[in-house]
mmCIF file of C-alpha atoms in Angstrom:
data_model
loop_
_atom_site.group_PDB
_atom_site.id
_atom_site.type_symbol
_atom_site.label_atom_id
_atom_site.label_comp_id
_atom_site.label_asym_id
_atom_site.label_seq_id
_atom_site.Cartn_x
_atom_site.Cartn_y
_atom_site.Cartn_z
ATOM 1 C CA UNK A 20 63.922 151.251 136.928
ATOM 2 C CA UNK A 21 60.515 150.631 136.019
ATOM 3 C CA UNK A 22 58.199 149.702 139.568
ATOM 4 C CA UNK A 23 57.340 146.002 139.916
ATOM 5 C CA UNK A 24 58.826 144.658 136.555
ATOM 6 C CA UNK A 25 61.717 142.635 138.327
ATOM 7 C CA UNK A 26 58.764 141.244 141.366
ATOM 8 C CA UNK A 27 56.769 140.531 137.791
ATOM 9 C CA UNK A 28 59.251 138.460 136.396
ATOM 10 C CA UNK A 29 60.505 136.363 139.911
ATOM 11 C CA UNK A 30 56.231 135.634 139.833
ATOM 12 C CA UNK A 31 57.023 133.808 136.334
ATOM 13 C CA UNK A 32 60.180 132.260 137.703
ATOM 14 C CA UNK A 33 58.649 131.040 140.481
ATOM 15 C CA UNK A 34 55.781 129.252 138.326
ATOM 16 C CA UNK A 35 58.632 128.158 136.059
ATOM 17 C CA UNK A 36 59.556 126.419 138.815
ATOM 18 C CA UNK A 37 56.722 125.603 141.348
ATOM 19 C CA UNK A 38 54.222 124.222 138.597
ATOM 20 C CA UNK A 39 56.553 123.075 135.548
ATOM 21 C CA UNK A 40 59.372 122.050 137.837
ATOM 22 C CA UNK A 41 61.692 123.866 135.646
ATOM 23 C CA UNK A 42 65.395 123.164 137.309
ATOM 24 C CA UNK A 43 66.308 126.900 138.750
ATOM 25 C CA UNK A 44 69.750 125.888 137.022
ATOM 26 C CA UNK A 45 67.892 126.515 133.617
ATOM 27 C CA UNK A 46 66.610 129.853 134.319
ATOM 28 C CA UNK A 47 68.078 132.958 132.923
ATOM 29 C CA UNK A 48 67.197 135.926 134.328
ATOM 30 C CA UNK A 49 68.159 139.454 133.690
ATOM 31 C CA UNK A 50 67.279 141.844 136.098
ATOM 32 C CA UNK A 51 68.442 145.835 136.783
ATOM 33 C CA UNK A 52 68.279 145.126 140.365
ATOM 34 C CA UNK A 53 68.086 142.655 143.369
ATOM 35 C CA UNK A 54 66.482 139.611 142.664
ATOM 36 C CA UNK A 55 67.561 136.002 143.969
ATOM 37 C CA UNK A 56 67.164 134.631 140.618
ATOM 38 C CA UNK A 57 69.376 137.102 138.947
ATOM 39 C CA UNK A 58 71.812 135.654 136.372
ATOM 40 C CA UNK A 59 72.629 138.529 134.198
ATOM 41 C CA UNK A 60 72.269 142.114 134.182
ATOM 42 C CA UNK A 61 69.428 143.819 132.504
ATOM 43 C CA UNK A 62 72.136 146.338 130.572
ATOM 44 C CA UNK A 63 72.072 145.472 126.592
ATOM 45 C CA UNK A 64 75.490 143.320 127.105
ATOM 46 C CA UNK A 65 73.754 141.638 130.072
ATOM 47 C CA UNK A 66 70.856 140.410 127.643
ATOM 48 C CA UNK A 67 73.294 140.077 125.037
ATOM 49 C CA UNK A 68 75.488 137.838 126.702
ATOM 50 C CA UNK A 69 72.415 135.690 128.811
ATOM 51 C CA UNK A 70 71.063 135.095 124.592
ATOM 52 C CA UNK A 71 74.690 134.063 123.903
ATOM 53 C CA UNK A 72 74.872 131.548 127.220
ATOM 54 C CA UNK A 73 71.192 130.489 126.109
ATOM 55 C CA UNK A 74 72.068 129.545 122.260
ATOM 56 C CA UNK A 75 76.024 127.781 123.794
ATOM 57 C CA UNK A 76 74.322 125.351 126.362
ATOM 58 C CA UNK A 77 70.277 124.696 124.702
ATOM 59 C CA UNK A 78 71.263 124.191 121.144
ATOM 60 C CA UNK A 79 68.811 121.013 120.167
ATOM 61 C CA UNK A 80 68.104 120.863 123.986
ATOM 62 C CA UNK A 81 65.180 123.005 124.288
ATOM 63 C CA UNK A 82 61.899 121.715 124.315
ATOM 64 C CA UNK A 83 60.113 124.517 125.294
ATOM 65 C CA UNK A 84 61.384 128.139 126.163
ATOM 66 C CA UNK A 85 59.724 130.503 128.108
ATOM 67 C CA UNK A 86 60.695 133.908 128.137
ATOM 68 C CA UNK A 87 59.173 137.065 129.991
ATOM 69 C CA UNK A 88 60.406 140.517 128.889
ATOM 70 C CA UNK A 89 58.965 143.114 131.242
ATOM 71 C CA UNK A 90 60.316 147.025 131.548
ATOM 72 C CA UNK A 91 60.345 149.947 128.520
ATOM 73 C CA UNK A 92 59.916 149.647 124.907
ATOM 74 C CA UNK A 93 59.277 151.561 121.896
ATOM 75 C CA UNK A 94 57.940 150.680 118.945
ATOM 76 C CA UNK A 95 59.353 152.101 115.740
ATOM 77 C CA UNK A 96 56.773 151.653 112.867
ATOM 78 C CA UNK A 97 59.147 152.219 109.789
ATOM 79 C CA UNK A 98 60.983 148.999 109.804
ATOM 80 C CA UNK A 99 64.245 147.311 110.644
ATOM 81 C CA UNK A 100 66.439 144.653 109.380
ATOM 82 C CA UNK A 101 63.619 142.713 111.133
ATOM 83 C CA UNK A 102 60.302 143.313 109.843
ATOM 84 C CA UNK A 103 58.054 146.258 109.003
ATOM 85 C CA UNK A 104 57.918 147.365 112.641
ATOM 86 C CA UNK A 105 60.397 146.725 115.219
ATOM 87 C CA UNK A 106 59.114 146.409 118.657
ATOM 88 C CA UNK A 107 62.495 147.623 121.041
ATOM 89 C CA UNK A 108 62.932 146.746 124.454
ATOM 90 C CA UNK A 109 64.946 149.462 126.010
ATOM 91 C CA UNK A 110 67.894 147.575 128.363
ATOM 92 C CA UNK A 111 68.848 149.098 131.693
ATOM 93 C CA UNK A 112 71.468 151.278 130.758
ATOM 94 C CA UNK A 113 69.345 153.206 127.971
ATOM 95 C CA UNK A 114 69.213 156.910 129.078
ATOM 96 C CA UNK A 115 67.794 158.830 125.901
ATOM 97 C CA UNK A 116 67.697 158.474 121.991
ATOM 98 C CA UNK A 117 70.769 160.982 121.890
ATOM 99 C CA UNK A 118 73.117 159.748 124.391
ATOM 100 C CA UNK A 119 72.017 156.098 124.233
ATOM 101 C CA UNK A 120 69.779 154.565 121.647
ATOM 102 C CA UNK A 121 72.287 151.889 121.321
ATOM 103 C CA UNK A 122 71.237 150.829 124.559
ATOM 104 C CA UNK A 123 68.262 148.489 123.483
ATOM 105 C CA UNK A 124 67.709 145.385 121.680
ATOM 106 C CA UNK A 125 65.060 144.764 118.769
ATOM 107 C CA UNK A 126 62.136 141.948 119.758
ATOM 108 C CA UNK A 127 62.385 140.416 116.577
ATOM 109 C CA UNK A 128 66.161 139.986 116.897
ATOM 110 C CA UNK A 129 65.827 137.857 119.964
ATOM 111 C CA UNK A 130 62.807 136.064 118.560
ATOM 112 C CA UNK A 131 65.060 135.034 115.334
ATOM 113 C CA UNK A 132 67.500 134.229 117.074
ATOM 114 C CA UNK A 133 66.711 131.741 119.490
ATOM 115 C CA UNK A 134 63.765 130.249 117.101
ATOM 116 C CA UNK A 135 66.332 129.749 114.248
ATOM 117 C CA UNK A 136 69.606 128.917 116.700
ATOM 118 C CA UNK A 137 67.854 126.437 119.483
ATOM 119 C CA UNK A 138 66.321 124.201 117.170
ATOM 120 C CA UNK A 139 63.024 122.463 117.465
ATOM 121 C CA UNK A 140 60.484 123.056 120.157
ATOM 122 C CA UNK A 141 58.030 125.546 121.239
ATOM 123 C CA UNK A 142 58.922 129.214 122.203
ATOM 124 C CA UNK A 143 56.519 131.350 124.197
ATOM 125 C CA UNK A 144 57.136 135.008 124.631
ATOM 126 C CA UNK A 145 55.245 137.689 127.117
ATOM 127 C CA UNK A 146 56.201 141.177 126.580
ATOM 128 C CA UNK A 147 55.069 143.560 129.271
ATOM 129 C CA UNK A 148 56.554 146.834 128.118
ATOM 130 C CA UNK A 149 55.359 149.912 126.151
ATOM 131 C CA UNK A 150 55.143 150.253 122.482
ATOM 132 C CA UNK A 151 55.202 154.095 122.175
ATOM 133 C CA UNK A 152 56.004 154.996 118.699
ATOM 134 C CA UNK A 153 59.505 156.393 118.249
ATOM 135 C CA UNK A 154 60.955 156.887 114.738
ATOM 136 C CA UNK A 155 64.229 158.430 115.562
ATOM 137 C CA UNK A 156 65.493 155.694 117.461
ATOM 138 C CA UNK A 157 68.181 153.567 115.426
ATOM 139 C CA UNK A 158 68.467 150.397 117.168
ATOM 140 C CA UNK A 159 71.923 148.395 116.575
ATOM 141 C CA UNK A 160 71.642 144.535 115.966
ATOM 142 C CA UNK A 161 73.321 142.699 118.964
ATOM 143 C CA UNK A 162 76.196 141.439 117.014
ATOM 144 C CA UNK A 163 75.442 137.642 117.167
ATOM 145 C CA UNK A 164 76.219 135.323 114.690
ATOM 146 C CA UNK A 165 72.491 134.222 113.171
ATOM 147 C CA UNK A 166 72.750 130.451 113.489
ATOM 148 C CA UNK A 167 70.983 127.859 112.588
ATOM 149 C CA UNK A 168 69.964 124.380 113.922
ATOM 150 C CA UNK A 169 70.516 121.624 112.065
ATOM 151 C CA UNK A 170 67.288 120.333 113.261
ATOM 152 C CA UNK A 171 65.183 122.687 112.290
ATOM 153 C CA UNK A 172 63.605 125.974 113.713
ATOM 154 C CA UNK A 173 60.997 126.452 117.016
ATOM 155 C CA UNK A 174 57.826 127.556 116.540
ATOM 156 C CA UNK A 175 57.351 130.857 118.927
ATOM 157 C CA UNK A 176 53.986 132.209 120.162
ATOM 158 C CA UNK A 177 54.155 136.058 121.100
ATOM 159 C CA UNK A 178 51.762 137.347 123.878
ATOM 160 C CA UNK A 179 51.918 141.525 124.216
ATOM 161 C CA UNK A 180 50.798 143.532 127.151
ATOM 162 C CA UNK A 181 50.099 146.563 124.821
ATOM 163 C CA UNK A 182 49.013 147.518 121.209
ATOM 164 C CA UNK A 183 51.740 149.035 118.787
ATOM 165 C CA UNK A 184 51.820 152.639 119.783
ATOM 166 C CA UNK A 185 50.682 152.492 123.595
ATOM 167 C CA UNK A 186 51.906 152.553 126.880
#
């Protein structure tokens, strides 16, 4: 566990819903430890599966989406199925590249899919994790279908803590 990441993210919750009155029963919130707002775990099937209940109950709902990824990342410059660098945040239950690299989920992924699945709006990301370069990790997809609005998709707005290759 990564010192003040899950105290980071109840600080955006709280603003969520203290200054843009967000109802608290529209906040998902993944966390590897105590928190009164926790709704998920922060393992990959925890994120997994808060993406999954995000896409089932805000599909042409969602105005506006705020999301707050804070804890360990890589970045692995050679590409994915997502782009020509992958930006990985590493879930809870991610140990090492050997025993675990399937223990993370790809930035991009999550960006794609909640842009393309929850239809029009705006989507703003901040991403408070390290970028370390890391070519031997081999992140899996998450293994959701890609869908996509019949609306249209959301434009998304990406705000990160570090430069590719930094901690």
């Amino acid at each position: 566990e990564l010192a003040g990441t899950i105290a980071n993210a109840e600080k955006v919750a709280r603003w969520l819903q203290d200054e843009l009155e967000v109802d608290p029963a529209d906040i998902l919130f993944c966390a590897s430890g105590p928190s009164s707002f926790g709704t998920h775990d922060a393992t990959r099937d925890g994120i997994k599966s808060a993406v999954i209940d995000l896409l089932a109950t805000g599909r042409d709902q969602t105005d506006k989406l705020f999301v707050h990824l804070s804890g360990h990342g890589l970045s692995k410059k050679n590409g994915s199925d997502f782009g020509s660098a992958a930006d990985v945040l590493l879930a809870s239950d991610f140990e090492s590249v050997d025993i675990s690299g399937d223990k993370c989920v790809v930035l991009g992924e999550l960006i794609t899919l909640l842009s393309d699945g929850l239809g029009p709006g705006s989507h703003f990301w901040t991403v408070d994790m390290c970028r370390n370069d890391d070519r031997l990790i081999a992140p899996a997809g998450l293994g959701i279908a890609h869908l996509h609005s019949a609306a249209g998709s959301a434009d998304w707005f990406l705000l990160l803590s570090t430069a590719a290759g930094h901690h």
